[in-house]
Short mmCIF file of C-alpha atoms in Angstrom, two decimals:
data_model
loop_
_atom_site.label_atom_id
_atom_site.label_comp_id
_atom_site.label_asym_id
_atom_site.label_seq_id
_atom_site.Cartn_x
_atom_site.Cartn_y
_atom_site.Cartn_z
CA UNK A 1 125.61 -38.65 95.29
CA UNK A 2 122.20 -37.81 97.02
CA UNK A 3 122.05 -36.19 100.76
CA UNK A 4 121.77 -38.84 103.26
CA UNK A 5 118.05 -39.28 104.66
CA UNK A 6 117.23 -38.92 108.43
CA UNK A 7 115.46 -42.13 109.21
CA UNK A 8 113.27 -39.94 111.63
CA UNK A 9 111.86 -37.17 109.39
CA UNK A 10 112.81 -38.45 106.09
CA UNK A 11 115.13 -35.15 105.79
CA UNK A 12 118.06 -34.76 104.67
CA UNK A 13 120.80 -35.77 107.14
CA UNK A 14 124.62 -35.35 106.93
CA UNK A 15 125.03 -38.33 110.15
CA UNK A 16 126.29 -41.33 108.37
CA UNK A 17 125.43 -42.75 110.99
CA UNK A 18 122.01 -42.31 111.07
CA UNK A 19 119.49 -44.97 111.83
CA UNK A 20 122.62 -47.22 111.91
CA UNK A 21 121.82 -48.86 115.61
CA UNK A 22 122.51 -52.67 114.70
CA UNK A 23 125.93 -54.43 115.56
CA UNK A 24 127.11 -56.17 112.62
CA UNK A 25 130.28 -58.00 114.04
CA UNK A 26 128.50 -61.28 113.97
CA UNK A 27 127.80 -61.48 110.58
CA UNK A 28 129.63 -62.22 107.08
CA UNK A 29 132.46 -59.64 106.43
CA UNK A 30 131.79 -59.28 102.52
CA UNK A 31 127.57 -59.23 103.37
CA UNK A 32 128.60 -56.22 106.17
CA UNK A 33 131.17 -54.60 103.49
CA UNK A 34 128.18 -54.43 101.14
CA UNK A 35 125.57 -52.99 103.97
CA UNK A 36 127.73 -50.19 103.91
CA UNK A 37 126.22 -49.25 99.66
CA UNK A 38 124.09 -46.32 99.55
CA UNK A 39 120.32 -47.32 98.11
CA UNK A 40 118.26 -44.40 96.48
CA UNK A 41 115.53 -43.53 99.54
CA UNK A 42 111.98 -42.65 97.96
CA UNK A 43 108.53 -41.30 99.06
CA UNK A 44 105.67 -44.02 98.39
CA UNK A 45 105.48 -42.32 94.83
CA UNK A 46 108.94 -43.58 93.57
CA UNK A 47 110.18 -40.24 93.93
CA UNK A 48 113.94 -39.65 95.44
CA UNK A 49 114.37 -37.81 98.11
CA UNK A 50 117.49 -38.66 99.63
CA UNK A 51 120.27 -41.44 99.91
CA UNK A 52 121.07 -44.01 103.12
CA UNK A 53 122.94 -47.05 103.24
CA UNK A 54 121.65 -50.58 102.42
CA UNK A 55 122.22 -51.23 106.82
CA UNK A 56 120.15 -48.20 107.83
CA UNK A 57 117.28 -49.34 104.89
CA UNK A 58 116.76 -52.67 105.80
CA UNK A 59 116.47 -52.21 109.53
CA UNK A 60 113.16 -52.86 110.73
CA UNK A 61 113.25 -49.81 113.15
CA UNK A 62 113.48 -47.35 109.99
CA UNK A 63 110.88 -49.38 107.98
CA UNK A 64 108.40 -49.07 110.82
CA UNK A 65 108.55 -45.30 110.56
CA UNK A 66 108.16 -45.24 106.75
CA UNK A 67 111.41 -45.90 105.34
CA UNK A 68 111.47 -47.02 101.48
CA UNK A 69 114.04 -47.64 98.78
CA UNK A 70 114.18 -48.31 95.40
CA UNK A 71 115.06 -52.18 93.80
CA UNK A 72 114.55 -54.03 90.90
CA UNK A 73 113.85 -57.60 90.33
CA UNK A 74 115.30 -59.34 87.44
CA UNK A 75 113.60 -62.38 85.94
CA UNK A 76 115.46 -64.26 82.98
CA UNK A 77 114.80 -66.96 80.78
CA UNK A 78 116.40 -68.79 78.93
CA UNK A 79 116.09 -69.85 75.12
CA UNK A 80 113.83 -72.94 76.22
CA UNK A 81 111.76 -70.49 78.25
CA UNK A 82 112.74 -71.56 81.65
CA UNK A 83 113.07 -68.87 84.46
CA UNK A 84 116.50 -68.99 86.44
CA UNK A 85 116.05 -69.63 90.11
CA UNK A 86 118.54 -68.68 92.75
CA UNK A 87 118.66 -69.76 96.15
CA UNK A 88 120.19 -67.13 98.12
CA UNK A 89 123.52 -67.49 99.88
CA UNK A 90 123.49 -68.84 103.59
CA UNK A 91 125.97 -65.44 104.71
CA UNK A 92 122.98 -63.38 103.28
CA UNK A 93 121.98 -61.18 106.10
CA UNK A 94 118.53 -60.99 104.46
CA UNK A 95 116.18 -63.98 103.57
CA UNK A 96 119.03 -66.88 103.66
CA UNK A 97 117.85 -70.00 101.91
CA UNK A 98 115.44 -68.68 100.23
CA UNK A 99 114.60 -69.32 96.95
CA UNK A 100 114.04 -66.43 94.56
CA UNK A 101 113.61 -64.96 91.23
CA UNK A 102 116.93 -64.76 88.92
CA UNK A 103 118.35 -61.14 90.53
CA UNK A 104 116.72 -59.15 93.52
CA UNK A 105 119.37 -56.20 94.27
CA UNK A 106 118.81 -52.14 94.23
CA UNK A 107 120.39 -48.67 91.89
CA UNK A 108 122.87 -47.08 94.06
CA UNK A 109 122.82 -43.54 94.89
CA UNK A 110 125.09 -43.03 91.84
CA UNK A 111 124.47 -40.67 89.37
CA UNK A 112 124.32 -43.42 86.79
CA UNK A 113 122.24 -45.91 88.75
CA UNK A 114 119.84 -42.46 89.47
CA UNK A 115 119.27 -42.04 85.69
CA UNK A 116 115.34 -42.29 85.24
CA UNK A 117 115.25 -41.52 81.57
CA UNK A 118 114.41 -45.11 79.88
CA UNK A 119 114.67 -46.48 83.54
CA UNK A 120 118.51 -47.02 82.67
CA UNK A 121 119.41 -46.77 85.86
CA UNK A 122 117.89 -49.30 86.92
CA UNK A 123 119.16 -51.35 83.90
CA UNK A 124 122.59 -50.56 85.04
CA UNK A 125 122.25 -51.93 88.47
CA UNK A 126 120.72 -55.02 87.53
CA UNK A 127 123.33 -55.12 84.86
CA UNK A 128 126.18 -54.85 87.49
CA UNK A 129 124.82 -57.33 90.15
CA UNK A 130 124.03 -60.02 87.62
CA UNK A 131 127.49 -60.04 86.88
CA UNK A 132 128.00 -59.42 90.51
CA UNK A 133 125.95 -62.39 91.98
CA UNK A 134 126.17 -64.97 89.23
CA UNK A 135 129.03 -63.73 87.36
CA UNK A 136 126.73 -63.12 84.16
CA UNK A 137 129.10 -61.20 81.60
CA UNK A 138 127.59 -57.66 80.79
CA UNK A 139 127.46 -58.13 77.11
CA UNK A 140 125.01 -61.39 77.35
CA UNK A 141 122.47 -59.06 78.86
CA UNK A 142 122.95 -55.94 76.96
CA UNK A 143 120.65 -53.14 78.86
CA UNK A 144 118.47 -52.96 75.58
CA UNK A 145 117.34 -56.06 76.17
CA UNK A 146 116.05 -55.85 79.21
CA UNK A 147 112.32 -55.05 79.44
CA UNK A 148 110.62 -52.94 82.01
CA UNK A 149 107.04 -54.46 83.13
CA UNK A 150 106.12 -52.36 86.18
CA UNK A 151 106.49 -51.58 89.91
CA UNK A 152 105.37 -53.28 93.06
CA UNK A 153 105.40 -51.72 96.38
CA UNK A 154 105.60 -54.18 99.51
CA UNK A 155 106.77 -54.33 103.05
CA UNK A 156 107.82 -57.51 104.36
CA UNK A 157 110.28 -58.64 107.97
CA UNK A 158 112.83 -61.16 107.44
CA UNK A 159 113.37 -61.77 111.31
CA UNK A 160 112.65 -59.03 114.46
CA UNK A 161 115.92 -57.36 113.19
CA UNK A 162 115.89 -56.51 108.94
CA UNK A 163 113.41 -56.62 106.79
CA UNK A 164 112.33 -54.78 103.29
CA UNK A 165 109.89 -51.84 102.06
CA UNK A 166 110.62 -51.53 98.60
CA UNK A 167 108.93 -49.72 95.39
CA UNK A 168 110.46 -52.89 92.74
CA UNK A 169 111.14 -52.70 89.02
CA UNK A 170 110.03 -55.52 87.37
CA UNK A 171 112.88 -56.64 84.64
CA UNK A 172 112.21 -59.22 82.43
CA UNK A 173 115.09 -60.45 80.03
CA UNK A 174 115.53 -63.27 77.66
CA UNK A 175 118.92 -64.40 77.06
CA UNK A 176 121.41 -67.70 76.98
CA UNK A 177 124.12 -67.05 79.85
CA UNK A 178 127.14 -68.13 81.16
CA UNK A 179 127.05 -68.36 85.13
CA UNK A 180 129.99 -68.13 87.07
CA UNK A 181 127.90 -68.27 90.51
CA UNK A 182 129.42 -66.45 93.55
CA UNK A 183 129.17 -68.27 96.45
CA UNK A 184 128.81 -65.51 99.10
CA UNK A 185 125.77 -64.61 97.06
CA UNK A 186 123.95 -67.69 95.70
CA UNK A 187 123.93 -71.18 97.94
CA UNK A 188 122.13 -72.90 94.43
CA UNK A 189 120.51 -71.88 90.88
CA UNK A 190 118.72 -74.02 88.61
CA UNK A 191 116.26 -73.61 85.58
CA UNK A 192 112.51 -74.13 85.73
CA UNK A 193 109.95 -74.31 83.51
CA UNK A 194 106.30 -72.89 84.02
CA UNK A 195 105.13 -76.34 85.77
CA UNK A 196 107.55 -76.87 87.80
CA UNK A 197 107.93 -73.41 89.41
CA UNK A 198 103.82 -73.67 90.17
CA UNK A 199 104.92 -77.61 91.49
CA UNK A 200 107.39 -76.24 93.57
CA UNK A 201 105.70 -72.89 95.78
CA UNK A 202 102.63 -75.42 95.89
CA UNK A 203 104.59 -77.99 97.65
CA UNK A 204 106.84 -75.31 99.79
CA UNK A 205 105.50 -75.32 102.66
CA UNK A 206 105.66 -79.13 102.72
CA UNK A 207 109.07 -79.20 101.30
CA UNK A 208 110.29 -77.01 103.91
CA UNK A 209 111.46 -74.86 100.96
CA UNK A 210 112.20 -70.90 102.02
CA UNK A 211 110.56 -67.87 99.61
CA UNK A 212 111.83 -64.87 99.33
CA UNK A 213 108.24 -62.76 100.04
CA UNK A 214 108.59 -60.17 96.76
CA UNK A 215 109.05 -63.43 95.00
CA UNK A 216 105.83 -65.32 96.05
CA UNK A 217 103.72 -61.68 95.49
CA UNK A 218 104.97 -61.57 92.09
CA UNK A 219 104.60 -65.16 91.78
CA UNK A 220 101.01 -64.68 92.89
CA UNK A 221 99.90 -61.58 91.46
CA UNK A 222 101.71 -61.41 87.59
CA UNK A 223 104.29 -63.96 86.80
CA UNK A 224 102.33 -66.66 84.61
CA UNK A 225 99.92 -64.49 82.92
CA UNK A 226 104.23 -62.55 81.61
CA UNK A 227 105.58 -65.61 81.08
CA UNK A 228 103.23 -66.78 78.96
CA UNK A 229 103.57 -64.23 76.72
CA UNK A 230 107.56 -63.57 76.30
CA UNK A 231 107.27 -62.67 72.76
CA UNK A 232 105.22 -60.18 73.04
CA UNK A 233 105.27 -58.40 76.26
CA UNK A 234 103.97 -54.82 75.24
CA UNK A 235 100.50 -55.42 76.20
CA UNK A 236 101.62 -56.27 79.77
CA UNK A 237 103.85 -53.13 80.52
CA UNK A 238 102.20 -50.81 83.13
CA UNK A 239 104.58 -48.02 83.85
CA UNK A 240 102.04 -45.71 85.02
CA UNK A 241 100.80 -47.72 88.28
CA UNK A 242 102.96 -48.72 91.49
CA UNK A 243 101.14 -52.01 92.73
CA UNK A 244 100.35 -51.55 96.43
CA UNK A 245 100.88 -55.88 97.18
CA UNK A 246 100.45 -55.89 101.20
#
C-alpha cells in the first residue's frame, strides 16, 4: 500500500482523513462503502506518488488544486463487432444515467493493481470490476487479451460537489461474455454497432440521453478510426504520449 497523499501539497499524508470534507449519509450505502477504495494518486506524467481514497479523489475541492488518479477504460466487443454500452446505475454517486463505454473503474493502491510492467495492473483492475459491475467471469477476458491503446488525460465536474481528473488507460478487448449485470452498478447495457453508437451521441442531446464526458472525448477524438480496425490494432497503440483532451 502507497502513503496517503495530502490533497494540499500532494505529500505524503498519514490523515485518512484528509481532503475527506463531504457528508456521505445521503447517499447509497454500497456506492459510500466503495468511496472508501484507495485509487493510485499521480503527477500529470502518470507517475505515482502517493495513495487516497476514491471520496477524497473525486471531490471537486481536491481536483481544483491539482488532484489526479489513475483509471482505465475498458471497451469490448463482441464477436459481431458491436461495442457493449452500459448505462450507469442511478445510486452512482458519479455521472448517474449516463451512458458509457463497457467498464470505466480505477487500479487500487494494491501492490498488484500498482504493477506497471506490461500495464498488468491495470489489466487486473479492469479484470476485477468487469466481473464486479457486470458479473463478466475472469476467464472470458483473460488479461492477455486485453489490449493497451493509450492514455488520455481530462478533467471534467459531474455536479458542484464530485467530479474526475484522470490520466485513463485505454483497454480494448474482444470477447463473447456472459453478463450477470449488478444492479447497484449498471441501470441498462446493450450492444451497438458502429452506426448506431454515431446515431445515438448525434441525437443525445435531443434524446435527453446522459454521457459520461471521458466517453464522448474518446468517442470524439479515437474510437472509430480503433474500431475500425479490431484485427489489427498495432498500428494504433501509442504508449509513449498521454493525450491532454480538455
Amino acid at each position: 500500500m502507497m502513503a496517503q497523499t495530502n490533497t494540499s501539497t500532494g505529500a505524503p499524508d498519514t490523515n485518512t482523513n484528509a481532503g475527506d470534507i463531504v457528508d456521505l449519509s445521503a447517499y447509497d450505502d454500497e456506492q459510500v462503502r466503495l468511496m472508501g477504495e484507495m485509487c493510485i494518486v499521480l503527477d500529470n506524467n502518470d507517475k505515482a506518488i502517493g495513495a487516497a481514497s476514491k471520496k477524497t479523489c473525486h471531490q471537486m475541492s481536491n481536483i481544483n488544486k491539482g488532484m489526479v488518479h489513475r483509471a482505465f477504460s475498458v471497451f469490448l466487443f463482441n464477436s459481431k463487432n458491436e461495442l457493449l454500452l452500459q448505462q450507469r446505475a442511478t445510486e452512482k454517486i458519479t455521472f448517474p444515467e449516463c451512458f458509457t463505454n463497457t467498464c470505466c473503474s480505477h487500479p487500487l493502491a494494491t501492490e498488484a493493481e500498482l504493477d506497471e510492467e506490461d500495464q498488468i495492473g491495470v489489466k487486473r483492475a479492469a479484470q476485477r470490476k468487469l466481473e464486479h459491475e457486470l458479473g463478466i467471469p475472469a476467464d472470458q477476458v483473460p488479461l492477455d487479451k486485453f489490449q493497451y491503446l493509450t492514455r488520455i488525460h481530462y478533467v471534467a465536474p459531474s455536479d458542484g460537489v464530485w467530479g474526475e481528473h484522470e490520466i485513463d488507460y485505454i483497454l480494448f478487448i474482444c470477447a463473447d461474455v456472459d453478463l450477470k449485470v449488478n444492479a447497484n452498478e449498471v441501470m441498462s447495457v446493450k450492444y451497438v454497432a458502429m452506426d448506431e453508437l454515431k446515431q445515438m451521441i448525434a441525437d443525445a442531446d435531443k434524446t435527453g440521453t446522459k454521457l459520461t464526458p471521458w466517453f464522448r472525448l474518446i468517442d470524439e477524438s479515437f474510437l472509430y478510426k480503433w474500431w475500425a480496425n479490431l484485427e489489427n490494432l498495432e498500428p494504433f497503440k501509442d504508449h509513449a504520449t498521454i493525450h491532454r483532451l480538455n
